[in-house]
Coordinates of C-alpha atoms and ligand atoms in Angstrom, one line a residue:
M1 CA -157.9 7.3 78.0
E2 CA -154.5 8.9 78.2
N3 CA -155.7 12.4 77.3
E4 CA -157.8 12.9 80.4
K5 CA -156.9 16.4 81.7
K6 CA -154.9 16.2 84.9
A7 CA -155.8 18.1 88.0
W8 CA -154.7 17.8 91.7
W9 CA -158.3 17.3 92.8
K10 CA -158.6 14.3 90.6
E11 CA -155.5 12.8 92.2
A12 CA -156.5 13.6 95.8
V13 CA -158.1 11.5 98.5
V14 CA -160.5 13.5 100.7
Y15 CA -161.1 12.9 104.4
Q16 CA -164.3 14.3 105.9
I17 CA -164.3 15.7 109.5
Y18 CA -167.5 16.2 111.4
P19 CA -166.0 18.6 114.0
R20 CA -168.5 18.1 116.7
S21 CA -167.6 14.4 116.9
F22 CA -163.9 14.3 116.0
A23 CA -161.9 15.4 119.0
D24 CA -162.7 17.6 122.1
S25 CA -159.7 19.6 123.3
N26 CA -161.2 21.3 126.4
G27 CA -163.5 18.7 128.0
D28 CA -166.9 20.3 127.3
G29 CA -168.0 17.1 125.5
I30 CA -168.0 18.8 122.0
G31 CA -165.3 18.4 119.4
D32 CA -163.6 21.6 118.4
L33 CA -161.0 23.1 116.1
A34 CA -158.1 22.7 118.5
G35 CA -159.0 19.0 118.7
I36 CA -158.7 18.8 114.9
T37 CA -155.3 20.6 114.9
A38 CA -154.0 18.2 117.5
H39 CA -154.9 15.2 115.3
L40 CA -153.5 16.5 112.0
P41 CA -150.5 14.2 112.3
Y42 CA -152.9 11.2 112.4
L43 CA -154.3 12.3 109.1
K44 CA -150.9 12.9 107.7
E45 CA -150.0 9.4 108.7
L46 CA -153.1 8.0 106.9
G47 CA -151.9 9.9 103.8
I48 CA -155.0 11.9 102.8
D49 CA -154.6 15.1 100.7
V50 CA -157.6 17.1 101.6
I51 CA -159.9 17.6 104.6
W52 CA -163.6 18.5 104.0
L53 CA -164.7 20.2 107.2
S54 CA -168.4 20.0 108.0
P55 CA -169.7 23.5 109.0
I56 CA -167.7 25.4 111.6
Y57 CA -169.5 28.7 111.3
K58 CA -171.5 30.5 114.0
S59 CA -174.8 28.5 114.5
P60 CA -177.5 27.9 117.0
N61 CA -177.1 24.2 116.1
D62 CA -180.6 23.2 115.2
D63 CA -179.0 21.0 112.6
N64 CA -175.4 20.8 114.0
G65 CA -174.1 23.8 112.0
Y66 CA -176.0 23.3 108.8
D67 CA -178.0 26.3 110.1
I68 CA -175.6 29.2 109.9
S69 CA -176.2 32.6 111.7
D70 CA -172.9 34.2 110.7
Y71 CA -170.8 33.0 107.7
R72 CA -167.8 35.0 108.8
D73 CA -167.5 33.8 112.4
I74 CA -166.7 30.5 114.1
M75 CA -169.2 28.5 116.2
T76 CA -168.6 29.4 119.8
E77 CA -168.2 25.7 120.9
F78 CA -165.6 25.1 118.2
G79 CA -163.3 27.9 119.1
T80 CA -162.2 31.2 117.5
M81 CA -161.0 32.6 114.2
E82 CA -157.5 32.4 115.6
D83 CA -158.1 28.6 116.2
F84 CA -159.2 28.3 112.6
D85 CA -156.2 30.2 111.2
R86 CA -153.9 28.0 113.3
M87 CA -155.6 24.9 112.0
L88 CA -155.3 26.0 108.4
Y89 CA -151.7 27.0 108.8
K90 CA -150.8 23.7 110.4
A91 CA -152.7 21.7 107.8
H92 CA -151.0 23.6 105.0
S93 CA -147.6 23.1 106.5
L94 CA -148.3 19.3 106.5
G95 CA -149.4 19.5 102.8
I96 CA -153.0 19.0 103.6
R97 CA -155.7 21.2 102.0
I98 CA -158.9 22.3 103.7
V99 CA -162.3 22.4 101.9
M100 CA -165.1 24.2 103.7
D101 CA -168.7 23.3 103.8
L102 CA -170.7 26.0 102.0
V103 CA -174.3 26.0 103.2
V104 CA -176.1 28.6 101.1
N105 CA -179.4 27.0 100.1
H106 CA -180.6 28.2 103.5
T107 CA -179.4 30.1 106.6
S108 CA -180.4 29.9 110.2
D109 CA -183.5 31.8 111.2
E110 CA -181.1 33.6 113.6
H111 CA -179.1 35.0 110.7
E112 CA -179.4 38.8 110.6
W113 CA -180.7 38.6 107.0
F114 CA -183.7 36.6 108.2
I115 CA -184.3 38.6 111.3
K116 CA -184.6 41.7 109.0
S117 CA -186.5 39.8 106.4
R118 CA -189.2 38.7 108.7
S119 CA -189.6 42.1 110.4
S120 CA -191.8 43.6 107.7
K121 CA -193.0 43.2 104.1
D122 CA -191.1 46.3 103.0
N123 CA -187.8 45.6 104.7
P124 CA -184.9 45.6 102.1
Y125 CA -184.1 42.0 103.1
R126 CA -187.7 40.7 102.6
D127 CA -186.8 39.2 99.3
Y128 CA -183.7 37.4 100.6
Y129 CA -186.1 34.5 101.5
I130 CA -189.2 32.9 100.0
W131 CA -192.4 34.3 101.4
K132 CA -195.9 33.4 100.2
D133 CA -199.5 33.8 101.2
G134 CA -201.3 30.8 102.5
K135 CA -204.3 29.1 100.8
G136 CA -207.0 29.9 103.2
D137 CA -206.0 28.2 106.4
L138 CA -203.5 26.0 104.5
P139 CA -199.9 26.6 103.7
P140 CA -199.0 27.7 100.1
T141 CA -198.3 24.1 99.0
N142 CA -198.6 20.6 100.6
W143 CA -194.9 20.0 100.5
Q144 CA -193.3 18.0 103.3
S145 CA -190.0 19.3 104.7
L146 CA -187.1 16.8 104.3
F147 CA -187.1 16.8 108.1
S148 CA -190.9 16.1 108.6
G149 CA -193.9 18.4 108.8
S150 CA -194.9 21.1 106.4
S151 CA -192.1 22.9 104.5
W152 CA -193.8 26.2 105.2
Q153 CA -193.8 28.1 108.5
Y154 CA -196.4 30.7 109.2
D155 CA -195.1 33.9 110.6
E156 CA -197.6 36.1 112.4
T157 CA -195.7 39.4 112.1
T158 CA -196.5 39.7 108.4
D159 CA -199.2 37.0 108.0
Q160 CA -197.2 35.0 105.4
Y161 CA -195.4 31.7 105.2
Y162 CA -191.7 31.2 104.6
L163 CA -190.2 28.1 102.8
H164 CA -187.9 25.8 104.6
C165 CA -186.9 22.6 102.9
F166 CA -185.2 21.4 106.1
T167 CA -186.2 22.5 109.7
K168 CA -188.2 25.6 110.4
K169 CA -185.0 27.1 111.7
Q170 CA -183.4 26.7 108.2
P171 CA -185.3 29.2 106.0
D172 CA -184.5 28.9 102.3
L173 CA -182.7 31.8 100.6
N174 CA -184.2 33.3 97.5
W175 CA -181.5 32.7 94.8
D176 CA -183.6 34.5 92.2
N177 CA -182.7 37.7 94.1
E178 CA -179.5 39.0 92.6
K179 CA -178.6 40.6 96.0
V180 CA -178.6 37.2 97.7
R181 CA -176.3 35.8 95.0
N182 CA -173.9 38.8 95.4
S183 CA -173.9 38.5 99.2
V184 CA -173.0 34.8 98.8
Y185 CA -170.2 35.4 96.3
D186 CA -168.7 38.1 98.5
M187 CA -168.7 35.7 101.5
M188 CA -167.1 33.0 99.4
T189 CA -164.4 35.4 98.1
W190 CA -163.7 36.4 101.7
W191 CA -163.0 32.7 102.6
C192 CA -160.9 32.1 99.4
E193 CA -158.8 35.2 100.2
K194 CA -158.2 33.6 103.7
G195 CA -156.5 30.7 101.8
I196 CA -159.0 27.9 102.0
D197 CA -158.8 25.2 99.3
G198 CA -162.4 24.7 98.2
F199 CA -166.0 24.2 98.9
R200 CA -168.3 21.3 99.4
M201 CA -171.7 22.8 98.6
D202 CA -174.6 21.7 100.7
V203 CA -177.7 20.8 98.7
I204 CA -176.6 23.1 96.0
S205 CA -179.0 21.4 93.5
M206 CA -181.8 22.9 95.5
I207 CA -181.2 26.6 95.0
S208 CA -183.6 27.2 92.2
K209 CA -187.2 26.4 92.9
D210 CA -190.1 25.6 90.4
P211 CA -191.8 29.0 90.1
A212 CA -195.2 27.3 89.7
Y213 CA -195.1 26.0 93.3
P214 CA -197.4 23.1 92.5
E215 CA -198.9 20.6 94.9
G216 CA -196.9 17.4 95.2
P217 CA -198.2 13.8 95.2
L218 CA -198.8 12.5 98.7
V219 CA -195.8 10.6 100.1
D220 CA -196.9 9.1 103.4
G221 CA -200.6 10.1 103.4
L222 CA -199.8 13.3 105.3
Y223 CA -197.8 15.6 103.1
G224 CA -196.8 16.0 99.4
E225 CA -193.5 15.4 97.8
L226 CA -191.1 18.4 97.8
L227 CA -187.9 17.3 96.0
P228 CA -189.1 17.3 92.4
Y229 CA -190.0 21.0 92.7
V230 CA -186.8 22.2 94.4
A231 CA -184.1 20.0 93.0
N232 CA -182.3 20.7 89.7
G233 CA -184.6 23.7 89.1
P234 CA -184.8 26.0 86.1
H235 CA -181.9 28.4 87.0
V236 CA -179.6 26.2 88.9
H237 CA -176.9 25.8 86.2
E238 CA -177.2 29.5 85.3
Y239 CA -176.5 30.5 88.9
L240 CA -173.6 28.0 89.3
Q241 CA -172.0 29.3 86.1
E242 CA -172.3 32.8 87.5
M243 CA -170.7 31.7 90.7
N244 CA -168.0 30.0 88.7
R245 CA -167.2 33.2 86.7
R246 CA -167.4 35.5 89.7
V247 CA -165.6 33.4 92.4
L248 CA -164.5 29.8 91.6
S249 CA -162.5 30.5 88.4
K250 CA -160.3 33.0 90.2
Y251 CA -158.8 30.5 92.6
D252 CA -157.0 27.2 92.5
I253 CA -159.7 25.4 94.6
M254 CA -161.8 22.3 94.4
T255 CA -165.5 22.1 94.4
V256 CA -167.9 19.3 95.0
G257 CA -171.7 19.8 95.0
E258 CA -174.0 17.8 97.2
T259 CA -176.8 17.4 94.7
A260 CA -179.9 15.8 96.1
G261 CA -182.0 14.4 93.4
V262 CA -179.3 14.4 90.8
T263 CA -179.4 12.2 87.8
L264 CA -176.5 11.1 85.6
E265 CA -177.6 13.6 82.9
E266 CA -177.8 16.5 85.4
A267 CA -174.4 15.5 86.9
M268 CA -172.8 15.8 83.5
K269 CA -173.9 19.5 83.5
Y270 CA -172.9 20.3 87.1
A271 CA -169.4 18.6 86.8
N272 CA -168.8 19.1 83.1
N273 CA -165.2 18.7 81.8
E274 CA -165.3 22.3 80.4
G275 CA -165.2 23.4 84.0
T276 CA -168.0 26.0 83.8
E277 CA -169.7 24.9 87.0
L278 CA -168.3 22.5 89.7
N279 CA -165.5 19.9 89.7
M280 CA -167.7 17.0 90.8
V281 CA -170.9 16.1 92.6
F282 CA -172.2 13.6 95.1
H283 CA -175.1 11.5 93.9
F284 CA -177.3 9.4 96.2
E285 CA -178.4 6.5 94.0
H286 CA -176.1 3.9 95.6
V287 CA -177.0 4.9 99.1
D288 CA -180.7 5.0 98.4
T289 CA -180.8 1.2 97.8
D290 CA -182.0 0.1 101.2
A291 CA -185.4 -1.5 100.4
T292 CA -188.4 0.2 102.0
T293 CA -190.3 -2.7 103.6
T294 CA -191.1 -0.6 106.7
P295 CA -194.6 0.7 107.1
I296 CA -193.5 4.3 106.5
L297 CA -191.9 5.3 103.2
G298 CA -188.9 7.5 102.6
K299 CA -185.5 7.0 104.0
W300 CA -186.4 4.7 106.8
G301 CA -186.2 1.3 105.0
Y302 CA -183.4 -0.9 106.2
D303 CA -183.3 -4.1 104.3
H304 CA -179.7 -5.1 103.5
P305 CA -179.3 -4.1 99.9
D306 CA -178.1 -6.8 97.6
L307 CA -175.4 -6.5 95.0
T308 CA -177.7 -6.9 92.0
K309 CA -179.4 -3.7 93.0
L310 CA -176.2 -1.8 93.6
R311 CA -174.1 -3.0 90.6
P312 CA -176.0 -1.3 87.8
I313 CA -175.9 2.0 89.7
L314 CA -172.2 1.9 90.3
N315 CA -171.5 0.8 86.7
K316 CA -173.8 3.4 85.2
W317 CA -172.0 6.2 87.0
Q318 CA -168.5 4.9 86.2
T319 CA -169.1 4.5 82.5
G320 CA -171.6 7.4 82.1
L321 CA -169.3 10.1 83.2
E322 CA -166.3 8.9 81.2
G323 CA -164.8 11.6 79.1
K324 CA -167.7 14.0 80.0
A325 CA -167.5 14.8 83.7
W326 CA -165.5 13.9 86.8
G327 CA -167.1 11.8 89.6
S328 CA -166.8 11.4 93.3
L329 CA -166.7 8.1 95.3
Y330 CA -168.1 7.6 98.7
W331 CA -169.8 5.1 101.0
D332 CA -170.1 7.2 104.2
N333 CA -170.6 10.7 105.3
H334 CA -172.3 12.4 108.3
D335 CA -175.8 11.7 106.8
Q336 CA -175.3 8.0 106.2
P337 CA -175.1 4.9 108.4
R338 CA -171.7 3.2 108.7
V339 CA -170.9 1.3 105.5
V340 CA -169.5 -1.8 107.2
S341 CA -172.9 -2.3 109.0
R342 CA -175.0 -1.3 106.0
F343 CA -173.3 -3.0 103.0
G344 CA -170.7 -5.2 104.8
N345 CA -170.9 -7.4 107.8
D346 CA -170.1 -6.0 111.3
S347 CA -169.9 -9.3 113.1
P348 CA -166.5 -9.8 114.9
K349 CA -165.6 -12.5 112.4
Y350 CA -166.1 -10.4 109.2
R351 CA -166.0 -6.8 110.2
G352 CA -162.4 -6.2 109.2
L353 CA -162.5 -8.3 106.1
S354 CA -165.7 -6.8 104.8
A355 CA -164.6 -3.2 105.6
K356 CA -161.5 -3.8 103.5
M357 CA -163.5 -5.4 100.7
L358 CA -165.8 -2.3 100.5
A359 CA -162.8 0.0 100.6
T360 CA -161.1 -1.9 97.8
L361 CA -164.2 -1.8 95.7
L362 CA -164.5 1.9 96.0
H363 CA -160.9 3.1 96.0
M364 CA -159.9 1.2 92.9
M365 CA -162.8 2.9 90.9
K366 CA -162.5 6.1 88.9
G367 CA -163.3 9.4 90.7
T368 CA -162.1 11.3 93.8
P369 CA -162.6 9.1 96.9
Y370 CA -164.0 10.5 100.2
I371 CA -163.3 8.8 103.5
Y372 CA -165.6 9.7 106.5
Q373 CA -164.0 9.9 109.9
G374 CA -163.9 6.5 111.5
E375 CA -164.5 4.7 108.2
E376 CA -160.8 4.0 108.1
L377 CA -161.1 2.1 111.4
G378 CA -164.2 0.1 110.3
M379 CA -166.4 1.9 112.8
T380 CA -169.9 0.5 113.0
N381 CA -173.5 1.5 113.5
M382 CA -174.9 2.1 117.0
T383 CA -177.9 0.4 118.5
F384 CA -180.5 2.9 119.5
T385 CA -182.9 1.7 122.3
S386 CA -184.5 5.0 123.2
V387 CA -185.2 8.2 121.3
D388 CA -183.7 10.0 124.2
D389 CA -180.3 8.9 122.9
C390 CA -180.9 10.4 119.5
R391 CA -179.5 13.9 118.8
D392 CA -180.3 14.4 115.1
V393 CA -183.2 16.7 114.4
E394 CA -184.2 14.5 111.5
E395 CA -184.7 11.5 113.8
I396 CA -186.4 13.5 116.6
N397 CA -188.9 15.1 114.1
A398 CA -189.6 11.8 112.3
Y399 CA -190.2 10.1 115.6
R400 CA -192.6 12.8 116.7
Q401 CA -194.5 12.7 113.4
Y402 CA -194.7 8.9 112.8
V403 CA -194.7 7.5 116.4
T404 CA -196.0 10.1 118.8
D405 CA -198.5 12.2 116.6
H406 CA -199.7 9.8 113.9
K407 CA -199.0 6.4 115.5
M408 CA -198.1 5.0 112.0
I409 CA -195.3 2.9 113.4
S410 CA -194.3 1.5 116.8
S411 CA -191.5 3.1 118.9
E412 CA -189.7 -0.2 118.7
E413 CA -189.9 -0.4 114.9
M414 CA -188.8 3.2 114.5
L415 CA -185.8 2.6 116.7
K416 CA -185.0 -0.4 114.6
C417 CA -185.0 1.9 111.6
F418 CA -182.7 4.4 113.4
S419 CA -180.2 1.7 114.4
A420 CA -180.0 0.8 110.7
V421 CA -180.1 4.0 108.8
A422 CA -180.2 7.1 111.0
R423 CA -177.6 9.8 110.7
D424 CA -176.6 9.6 114.3
N425 CA -174.9 6.2 113.5
A426 CA -172.2 8.3 111.8
R427 CA -172.1 11.0 114.5
T428 CA -171.0 9.0 117.5
P429 CA -167.6 10.2 118.7
M430 CA -164.4 9.2 116.9
Q431 CA -162.9 6.2 118.6
W432 CA -159.3 7.2 119.3
D433 CA -158.3 4.7 122.0
D434 CA -159.7 2.4 124.7
S435 CA -159.6 5.0 127.5
K436 CA -162.7 6.8 128.9
N437 CA -165.1 8.0 126.1
A438 CA -162.8 6.5 123.5
G439 CA -160.3 9.3 124.0
F440 CA -162.7 11.7 122.4
S441 CA -163.4 13.8 125.5
T442 CA -162.6 13.9 129.2
G443 CA -166.1 15.4 129.8
D444 CA -169.6 14.1 128.9
P445 CA -169.8 13.6 125.2
W446 CA -172.7 15.4 123.5
I447 CA -173.8 12.1 122.0
K448 CA -173.1 8.6 123.3
V449 CA -169.9 6.8 122.4
N450 CA -170.4 3.5 120.6
P451 CA -169.7 0.9 123.3
N452 CA -167.5 -1.1 120.9
Y453 CA -164.7 1.5 121.2
R454 CA -162.5 -0.9 123.3
Q455 CA -162.3 -3.3 120.3
I456 CA -162.4 -0.6 117.6
N457 CA -160.1 2.4 118.0
A458 CA -157.3 4.2 116.2
A459 CA -154.6 3.4 118.9
S460 CA -154.9 -0.3 118.4
Q461 CA -154.9 -0.1 114.6
T462 CA -152.1 2.4 113.6
D463 CA -149.3 -0.1 114.6
D464 CA -151.1 -3.2 113.4
P465 CA -150.1 -4.0 109.8
A466 CA -153.3 -6.1 109.4
S467 CA -155.7 -3.3 110.5
V468 CA -158.4 -1.6 108.5
F469 CA -156.5 1.6 109.1
N470 CA -153.3 0.3 107.5
Y471 CA -155.4 -1.1 104.6
Y472 CA -156.8 2.4 103.9
K473 CA -153.4 3.8 104.2
K474 CA -152.2 1.4 101.5
L475 CA -155.1 2.1 99.2
I476 CA -154.4 5.9 99.4
K477 CA -150.7 5.3 98.7
L478 CA -151.5 3.1 95.7
R479 CA -153.7 5.8 94.2
H480 CA -150.8 8.3 94.6
E481 CA -148.4 5.9 92.9
N482 CA -150.4 4.5 90.1
E483 CA -151.9 6.8 87.5
I484 CA -154.1 4.0 86.2
I485 CA -156.2 4.2 89.4
V486 CA -156.8 7.9 88.9
Y487 CA -157.0 8.2 85.2
G488 CA -157.7 4.7 83.8
T489 CA -161.0 4.0 82.0
F490 CA -163.5 1.6 83.7
S491 CA -165.1 -1.4 82.2
P492 CA -167.4 -3.7 84.2
L493 CA -166.8 -7.5 84.5
L494 CA -169.0 -10.5 85.6
E495 CA -172.2 -8.4 85.3
D496 CA -174.5 -11.4 86.0
S497 CA -172.8 -12.5 89.2
E498 CA -174.9 -12.2 92.4
Q499 CA -171.8 -12.6 94.6
I500 CA -168.9 -10.8 92.9
Y501 CA -168.5 -7.2 91.9
A502 CA -165.7 -7.0 89.4
Y503 CA -164.2 -4.5 86.9
E504 CA -161.2 -3.5 84.9
R505 CA -159.3 -0.3 84.6
H506 CA -157.3 0.5 81.5
Y507 CA -154.5 3.0 81.1
N508 CA -151.9 3.1 78.4
D509 CA -151.1 -0.6 77.9
Q510 CA -151.9 -1.6 81.4
T511 CA -154.9 -3.3 82.9
L512 CA -156.0 -3.4 86.6
T513 CA -158.4 -6.2 87.4
V514 CA -160.4 -5.8 90.6
A515 CA -162.8 -8.4 92.1
C516 CA -164.7 -8.3 95.3
N517 CA -166.7 -11.1 97.0
W518 CA -169.7 -9.3 98.4
T519 CA -170.8 -12.3 100.5
D520 CA -169.7 -14.4 103.5
K521 CA -169.6 -17.5 101.2
E522 CA -166.8 -18.9 99.2
T523 CA -167.5 -18.2 95.5
K524 CA -166.2 -19.5 92.2
C525 CA -164.1 -16.9 90.4
S526 CA -161.7 -17.7 87.5
L527 CA -160.8 -14.1 86.8
F528 CA -157.3 -14.3 88.2
D529 CA -156.5 -17.8 87.0
C530 CA -154.8 -16.8 83.7
I531 CA -153.5 -13.4 84.8
S532 CA -149.9 -13.1 85.8
G533 CA -149.2 -9.7 87.2
R534 CA -148.5 -7.7 90.3
E535 CA -151.1 -7.9 93.1
L536 CA -151.5 -4.3 94.3
I537 CA -153.7 -5.2 97.3
S538 CA -155.8 -7.9 98.8
N539 CA -157.5 -8.4 102.2
Y540 CA -156.3 -12.1 102.2
D541 CA -152.6 -13.2 102.4
E542 CA -153.3 -16.4 100.6
H543 CA -155.6 -17.1 97.7
K544 CA -157.3 -20.2 96.5
A545 CA -157.3 -21.0 92.8
G546 CA -160.6 -20.5 91.1
I547 CA -162.2 -19.2 94.3
L548 CA -162.8 -15.9 96.2
Q549 CA -163.0 -16.5 99.9
P550 CA -165.7 -14.7 102.1
Y551 CA -165.4 -11.0 101.4
E552 CA -162.2 -11.5 99.6
A553 CA -161.0 -8.5 97.5
R554 CA -158.1 -8.5 95.0
A555 CA -156.6 -5.9 92.7
V556 CA -154.0 -7.2 90.2
L557 CA -152.1 -5.0 87.7
H558 CA -151.0 -6.6 84.5
Ligands
TEU1 O1 -178.0 17.1 103.4 C1 -179.0 17.2 102.5 C2 -179.5 15.9 101.9 O2 -180.0 15.9 100.8 C3 -179.5 14.7 102.6 O3 -178.4 14.0 102.6 C4 -180.3 14.6 103.8 O4 -179.7 15.2 104.9 C5 -180.5 13.2 104.2 O5 -181.0 12.5 103.2 C6 -181.4 13.1 105.4 O6 -181.5 11.8 105.7 C7 -177.3 18.2 103.7 C8 -176.4 18.0 104.8 O7 -175.4 17.0 104.4 C9 -177.1 17.6 106.0 O8 -176.3 17.2 107.1 C10 -178.0 18.7 106.4 O9 -178.9 18.3 107.5 C11 -178.9 19.2 105.2 O10 -178.2 19.3 104.0 C12 -179.5 20.5 105.5 O11 -178.4 21.5 105.5
CA2 CA1 -164.7 21.2 123.1

């Protein structure tokens, strides 16, 4: 469609930085803002347009910064506000925009709003959070927190429970209270006035709760389901439209909502083309395809998902949003395992090829692509052999609940789950070079470095034309140079194939044909036999007629 409205955030490629694991400038083992500033030229070289910074605000770090105790200050370990200003200035001078993580579904229990809220029932801040009476000795509902255990924490001072969808150090804000909304809008305005370029909104789909607070169906025999009662609730669109009127519409910024539990129908509202809410959202359907054959349900299944499961999801989102809403594209982020291990093949023989295939598949689709730090190097999952090596509160809590307390799964089996799908896979330090600690830190890193850093690191890839890094660089450049990649419509191809994911993009009178072999076997493919055009990119130098080689990917413009 040639009449798609143009916007810089539709043409941009975003790079996500998880500051704690990116680069440590002072040897305390923790990544920091000065470390990011020092590596901006690397990102410039890669060619990205926007950085999404995971939270850098003051935080006691129960959930690595997703528990904020002061929205207008910087986490001590990461540096100072001067460091932030320097980073923003340097990024802007390189033409790179910075999008902040906005975590406003909840705060830290150490935020002054919560300290006041819990102090007494008649404190003016009481209604900033969600307080309820228990049911006898039981919490108000049977809901399970997304990070294990009850989602309600009893507080002795006032003999009531507060809601926390995540850890008990992350109490949920009460968005039905107008004062909460105003406080959040003021804070957002403060950051916009500082000159930041947008917000990635953490679990923004969860800010409006079902006022009935019903019991949920049991998930693992222990607790009830929570998400249906907290995601896409009755007022969520109303609140986002208000936020849009009061803050977002006043600035030239980009917004992306992290929308747990979002359906295609809901996404069309959040990211509608009229622009009344957000620019785009992240959905989870494609990354929730790991089959759950483990004895415990939930996110801990780890069977290699096959293409036939993934294809209908990818196609549905591509065609469903067309003309109605803008989409986002991602494989990896700080909550997901590494894509080359999860959907590709991280053996030495196929790691590079399959990483490039997955990158082609994603970056030739319609939507704004997101690259997570290290993905551009083909960084892999970690093997966890002891829970002592885990740092993520989600893993530590799940281990305690399922292994230690309820003995529902063996330690060995749980660690197998962690090695496949745990969030810490994405949080091992960025692999810069083959020196000590992968060049991440001269001190002891807060989390173990993946031992494969001598083979997989930035220094060895930036000058190698055949590297994964240079393949990503080329994909980014192609998007910048070819409007068809940004604005072209999408139509699926070969929908019955179990090996090949293929599609076409159309723009003006041009067609871009993309085909990716999802397997390590040669596969028949006649798509390119009758096409004469310009090959934009491929992970193989030479092709075989009528065949796609293992993990071969091709994109041809004609
Ligand atoms: O994630 C929320 C979310 O819905 C999930 O991605 C969830 O963390 C994951 O499924 C658990 O396996 C956001 C942040 O991205 C995450 O890092 C935070 O821990 C969480 O919110 C709480 O702020
Ligand atoms: Ca540091």
